[in-house]
XYZ file of C-alpha atoms in Angstrom:
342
model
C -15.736 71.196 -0.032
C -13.559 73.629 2.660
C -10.425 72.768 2.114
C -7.953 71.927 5.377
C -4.586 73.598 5.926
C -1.909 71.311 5.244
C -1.006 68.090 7.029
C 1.225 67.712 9.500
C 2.516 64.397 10.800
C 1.783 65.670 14.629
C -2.002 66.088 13.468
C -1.883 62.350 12.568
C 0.305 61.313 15.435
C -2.214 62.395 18.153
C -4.889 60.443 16.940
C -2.914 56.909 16.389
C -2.082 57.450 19.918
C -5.392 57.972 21.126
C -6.462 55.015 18.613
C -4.031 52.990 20.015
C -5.016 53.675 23.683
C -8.187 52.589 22.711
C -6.783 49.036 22.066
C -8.573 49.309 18.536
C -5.260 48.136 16.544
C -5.492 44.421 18.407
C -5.908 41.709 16.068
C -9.472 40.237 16.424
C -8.784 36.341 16.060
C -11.276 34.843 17.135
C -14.049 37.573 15.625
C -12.396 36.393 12.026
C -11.940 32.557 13.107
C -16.085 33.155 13.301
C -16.531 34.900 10.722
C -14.545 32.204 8.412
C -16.108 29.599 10.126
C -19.872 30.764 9.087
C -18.870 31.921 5.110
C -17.538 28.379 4.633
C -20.146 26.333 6.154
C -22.591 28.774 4.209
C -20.873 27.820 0.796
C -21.066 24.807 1.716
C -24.945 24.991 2.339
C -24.973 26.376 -1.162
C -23.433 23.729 -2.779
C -25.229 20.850 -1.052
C -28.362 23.014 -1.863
C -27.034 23.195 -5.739
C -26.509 19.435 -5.917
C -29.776 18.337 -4.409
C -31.936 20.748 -6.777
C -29.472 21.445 -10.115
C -31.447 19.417 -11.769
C -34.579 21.859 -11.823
C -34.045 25.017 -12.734
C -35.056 26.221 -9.366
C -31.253 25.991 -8.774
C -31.278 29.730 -10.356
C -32.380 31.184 -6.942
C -28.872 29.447 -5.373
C -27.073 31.967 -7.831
C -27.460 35.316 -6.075
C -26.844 33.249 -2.797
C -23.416 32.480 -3.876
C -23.107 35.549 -5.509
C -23.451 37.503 -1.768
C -20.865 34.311 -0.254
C -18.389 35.315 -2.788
C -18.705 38.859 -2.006
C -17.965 37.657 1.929
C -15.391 35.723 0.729
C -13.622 38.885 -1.079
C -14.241 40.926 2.077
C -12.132 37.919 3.937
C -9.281 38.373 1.533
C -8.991 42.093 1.799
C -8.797 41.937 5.217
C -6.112 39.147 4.634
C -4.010 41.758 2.201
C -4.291 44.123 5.196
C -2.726 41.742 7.537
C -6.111 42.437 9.971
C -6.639 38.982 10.819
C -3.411 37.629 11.592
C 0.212 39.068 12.995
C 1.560 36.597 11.041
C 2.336 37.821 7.180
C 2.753 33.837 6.360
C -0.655 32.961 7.373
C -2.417 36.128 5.800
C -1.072 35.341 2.974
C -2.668 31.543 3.049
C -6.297 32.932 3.867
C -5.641 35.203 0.950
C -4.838 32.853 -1.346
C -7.563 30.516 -0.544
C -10.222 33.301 -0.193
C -8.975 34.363 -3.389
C -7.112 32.377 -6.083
C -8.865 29.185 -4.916
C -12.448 29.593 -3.861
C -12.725 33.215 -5.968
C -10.041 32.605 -9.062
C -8.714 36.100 -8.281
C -5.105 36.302 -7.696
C -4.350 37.755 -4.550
C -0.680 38.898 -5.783
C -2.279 40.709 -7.993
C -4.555 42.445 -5.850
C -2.382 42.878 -2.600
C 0.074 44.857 -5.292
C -2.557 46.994 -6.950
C -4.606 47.654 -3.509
C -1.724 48.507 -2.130
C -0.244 51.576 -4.366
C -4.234 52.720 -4.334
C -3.769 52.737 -0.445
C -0.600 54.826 -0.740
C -1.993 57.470 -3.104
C -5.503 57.331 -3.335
C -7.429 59.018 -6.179
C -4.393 60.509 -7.192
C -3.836 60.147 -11.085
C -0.542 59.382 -11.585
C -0.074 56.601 -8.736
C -3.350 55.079 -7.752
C -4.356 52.114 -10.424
C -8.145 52.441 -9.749
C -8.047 56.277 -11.346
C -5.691 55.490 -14.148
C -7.331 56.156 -17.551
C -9.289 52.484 -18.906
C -12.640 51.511 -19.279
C -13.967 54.138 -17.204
C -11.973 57.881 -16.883
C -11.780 59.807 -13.621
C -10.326 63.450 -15.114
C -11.113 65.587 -17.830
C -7.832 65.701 -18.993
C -7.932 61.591 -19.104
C -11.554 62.469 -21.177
C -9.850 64.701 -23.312
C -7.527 62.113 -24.629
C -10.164 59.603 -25.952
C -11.375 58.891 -29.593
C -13.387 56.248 -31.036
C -15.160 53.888 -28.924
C -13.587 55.097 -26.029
C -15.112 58.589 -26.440
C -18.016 56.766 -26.749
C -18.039 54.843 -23.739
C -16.556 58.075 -21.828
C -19.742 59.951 -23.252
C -22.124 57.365 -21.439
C -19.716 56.535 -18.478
C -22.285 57.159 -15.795
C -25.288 55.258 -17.236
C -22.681 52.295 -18.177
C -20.843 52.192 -14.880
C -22.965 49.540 -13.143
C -23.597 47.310 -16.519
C -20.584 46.928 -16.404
C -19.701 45.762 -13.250
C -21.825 42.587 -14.046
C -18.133 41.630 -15.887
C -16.062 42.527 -12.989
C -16.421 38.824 -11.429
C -14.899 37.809 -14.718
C -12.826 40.768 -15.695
C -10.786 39.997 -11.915
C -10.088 35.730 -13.040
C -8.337 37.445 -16.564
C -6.549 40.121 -14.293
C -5.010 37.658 -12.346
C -4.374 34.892 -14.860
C -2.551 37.881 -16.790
C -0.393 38.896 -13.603
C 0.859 35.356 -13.478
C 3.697 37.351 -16.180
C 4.561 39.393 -13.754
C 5.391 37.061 -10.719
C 8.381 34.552 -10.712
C 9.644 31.510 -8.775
C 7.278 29.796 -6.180
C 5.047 32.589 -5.651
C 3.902 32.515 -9.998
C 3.618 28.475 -9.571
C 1.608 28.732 -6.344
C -0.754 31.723 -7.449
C -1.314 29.784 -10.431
C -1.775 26.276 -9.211
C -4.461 27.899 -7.560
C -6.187 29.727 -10.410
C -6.314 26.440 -12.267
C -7.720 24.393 -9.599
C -10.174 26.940 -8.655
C -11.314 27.173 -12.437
C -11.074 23.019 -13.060
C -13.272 22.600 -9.636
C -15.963 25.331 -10.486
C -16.488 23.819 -13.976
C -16.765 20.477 -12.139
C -19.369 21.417 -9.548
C -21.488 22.657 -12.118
C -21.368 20.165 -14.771
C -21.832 17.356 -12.032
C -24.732 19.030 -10.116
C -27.234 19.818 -13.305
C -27.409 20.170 -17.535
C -25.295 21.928 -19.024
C -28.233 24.381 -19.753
C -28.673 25.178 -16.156
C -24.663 25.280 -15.545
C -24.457 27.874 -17.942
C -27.092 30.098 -16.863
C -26.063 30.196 -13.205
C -22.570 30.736 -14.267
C -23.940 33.375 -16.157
C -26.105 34.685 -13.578
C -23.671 34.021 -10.361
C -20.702 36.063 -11.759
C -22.757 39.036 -13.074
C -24.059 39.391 -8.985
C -20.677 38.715 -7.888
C -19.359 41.877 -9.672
C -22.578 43.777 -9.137
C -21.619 43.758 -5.913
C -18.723 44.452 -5.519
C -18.757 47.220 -7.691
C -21.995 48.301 -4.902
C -18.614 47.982 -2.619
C -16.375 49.714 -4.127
C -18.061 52.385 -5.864
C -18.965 54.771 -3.107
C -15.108 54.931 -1.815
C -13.770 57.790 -3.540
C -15.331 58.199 -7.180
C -16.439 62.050 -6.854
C -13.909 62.944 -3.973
C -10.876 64.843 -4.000
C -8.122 63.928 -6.806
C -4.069 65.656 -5.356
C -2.752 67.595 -7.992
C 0.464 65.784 -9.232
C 1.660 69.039 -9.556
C 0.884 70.688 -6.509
C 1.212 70.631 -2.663
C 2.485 66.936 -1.320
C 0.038 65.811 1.314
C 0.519 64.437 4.490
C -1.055 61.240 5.877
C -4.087 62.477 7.276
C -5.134 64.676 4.530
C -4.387 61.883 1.453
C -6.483 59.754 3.220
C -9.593 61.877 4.316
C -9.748 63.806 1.699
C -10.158 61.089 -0.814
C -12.530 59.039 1.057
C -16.008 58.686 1.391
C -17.825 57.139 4.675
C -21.902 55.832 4.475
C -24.210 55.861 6.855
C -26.231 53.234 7.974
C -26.841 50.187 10.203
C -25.597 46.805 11.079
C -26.389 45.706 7.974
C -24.943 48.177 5.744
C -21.726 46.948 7.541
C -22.505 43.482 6.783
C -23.442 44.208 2.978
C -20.222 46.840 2.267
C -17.911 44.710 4.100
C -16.846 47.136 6.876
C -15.618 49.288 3.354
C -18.364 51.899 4.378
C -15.866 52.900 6.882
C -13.867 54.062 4.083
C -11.844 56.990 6.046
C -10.947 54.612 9.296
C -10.518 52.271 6.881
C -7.767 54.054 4.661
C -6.104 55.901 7.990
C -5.518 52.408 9.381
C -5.763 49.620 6.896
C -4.580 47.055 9.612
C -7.419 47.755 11.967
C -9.780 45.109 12.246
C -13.314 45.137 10.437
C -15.603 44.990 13.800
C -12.854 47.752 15.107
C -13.660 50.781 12.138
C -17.119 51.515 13.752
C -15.807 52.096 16.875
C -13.020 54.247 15.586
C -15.316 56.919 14.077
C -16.218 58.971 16.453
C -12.919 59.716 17.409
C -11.613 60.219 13.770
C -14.906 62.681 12.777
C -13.662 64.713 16.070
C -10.451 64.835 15.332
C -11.124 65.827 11.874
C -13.256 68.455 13.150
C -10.210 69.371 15.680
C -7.827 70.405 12.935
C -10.566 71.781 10.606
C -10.881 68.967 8.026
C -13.805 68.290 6.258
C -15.264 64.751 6.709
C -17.101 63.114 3.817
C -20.496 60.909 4.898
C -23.023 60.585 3.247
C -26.218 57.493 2.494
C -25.787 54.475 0.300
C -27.824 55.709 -2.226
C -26.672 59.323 -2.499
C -22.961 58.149 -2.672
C -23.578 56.597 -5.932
C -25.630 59.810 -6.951
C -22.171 61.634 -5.903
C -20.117 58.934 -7.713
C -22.136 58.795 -10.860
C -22.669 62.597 -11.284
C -19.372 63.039 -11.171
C -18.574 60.372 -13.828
C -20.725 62.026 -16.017
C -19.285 65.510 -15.104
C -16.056 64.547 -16.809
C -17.365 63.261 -20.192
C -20.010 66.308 -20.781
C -17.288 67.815 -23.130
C -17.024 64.654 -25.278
C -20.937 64.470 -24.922
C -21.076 68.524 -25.933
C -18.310 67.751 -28.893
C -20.118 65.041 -30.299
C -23.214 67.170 -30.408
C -21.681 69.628 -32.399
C -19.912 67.233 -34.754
């Protein structure tokens, strides 16, 4: 990848103000009112659909249904976190909290704090939480630090990466049940108010709407799709793009964010599917613009990006996870090299 010369803020500036000219940092109300609207009377749908037929186990094909609805609903709460749907922080906060700790049992403290710092410093090591060193490593130096069953899982990263996103849907309730330690006064008792209630009423709808044999099954099934995809969301972002040296030159703006990001190609519904996140580089330049907003923004970043000689990452759905999952198992070829000798 050429590399750009370094950032300046005026190389930035220029294009906020021709974004902003544009109009395409206006708040898109009613788009989102809409969009709401439809995911809510969809789950609804779903759970009318699960209580007339839970008792055959023809219920199974509601699963990846809700599955996709719960994906929505996470795209809803992002957009929340980014205050893109509202001016208002207050009422961001509530669609956030009832996209997420209520109908998802994912605390959206939690995740407004840790999206947040990955917005600030993406892919870089020392400050972004989705590259720090844990199930899955992003560096060979990270690599180079792991023994046991670690090494092991390091050795095989690539091939594991989307088994194990079938536990994200999970592994985000026991992220934010554990972040509950970390918040205090009304925010810990309202975030976790929440959590419970989401959990009690989920257990409920299941046990009342078929056997216990059925409920577990499509619990089983529903949250491994759920974290499927969003791991399909999240995946192609920046896995396999540039990583700033903690060491080296501090980067501006427009550089941190471009740099780091990956955009895919495709239609409609490849917008529908990645939740506007296929617009990673728009989305990460301006994480306040509106979803139905990032297309439009585009051609006008790629240009600019061209303008001051910075390279532009896009690529298809498919070959971004070849790109992402190459370079996952880039970084544990020496473990896989060192176990071969041992």
């Amino acid at each position: 990848m050429r590399q750009s010369p370094p950032d300046t803020s005026s190389e930035f500036t220029s294009l906020l103000r021709e974004v902003r000219a544009q109009d395409l940092l206006r708040r898109r109300t009613g788009w989102y009112a809409r969009t709401i609207a439809t995911n809510a009377l969809s789950l609804a749908a779903v759970v009318t659909g699960m209580a007339l037929i839970g008792g055959s186990w023809w219920v199974l094909v509601l699963a990846p249904a809700l599955a996709v609805l719960c994906a929505r609903t996470a795209f809803i709460g992002h957009d929340a976190g980014h205050a893109q749907i509202s001016g208002n922080r207050a009422t961001n906060r509530r669609i956030g909290l009832i996209h997420g700790n209520l109908l998802l049992g994912m605390s959206y403290a939690w995740w407004n704090d840790k999206h947040n710092r990955h917005h600030a410093n993406p892919n870089h090591i020392d400050k972004d939480p989705d590259v720090a060193a844990d199930v899955l490593v992003f560096t060979g130096k990270q690599a180079a630090t792991r023994t046991g069953f670690r090494a092991w899982l390091t050795r095989h990263q690539a091939w594991l990466f989307f088994p194990l996103t079938l536990l994200e849907g999970v592994a985000l309730k026991l992220h934010g049940l554990q972040d509950l330690r970390r918040q205090t006064g009304r925010e810990r008792l309202v975030e976790g108010v929440l959590l419970v209630a989401h959990l009690a009423g989920y257990v409920t709808l299941l046990l009342t709407t078929m056997p216990l044999a059925h409920a577990l099954v499509f619990a089983a099934l529903h949250q491994a799709l759920f974290g499927l995809h969003l791991g399909m969301a999240f995946a192609p972002n920046h896995k396999g793009m540039e990583m700033p040296d903690p060491d080296g030159e501090k980067w501006g703006h427009l550089r941190r964010q471009v740099l780091t990001s990956r955009n895919i190609r495709g239609s409609v519904l490849t917008d529908w599917f990645l939740g506007g996140l296929n617009y990673q580089i728009e989305h990460h330049l301006f994480p306040s613009m509106p979803r139905p907003h990032l297309r439009l923004a585009q051609s006008m970043v790629r240009a600019h990006c061209r303008d001051v000689g910075m390279p532009y990452a896009e690529t298809g759905l498919i070959d971004s996870y070849r790109e992402a999952l190459r370079h996952m198992h880039e970084v544990g070829e020496p473990l896989r090299v060192a176990g071969a000798r041992g």
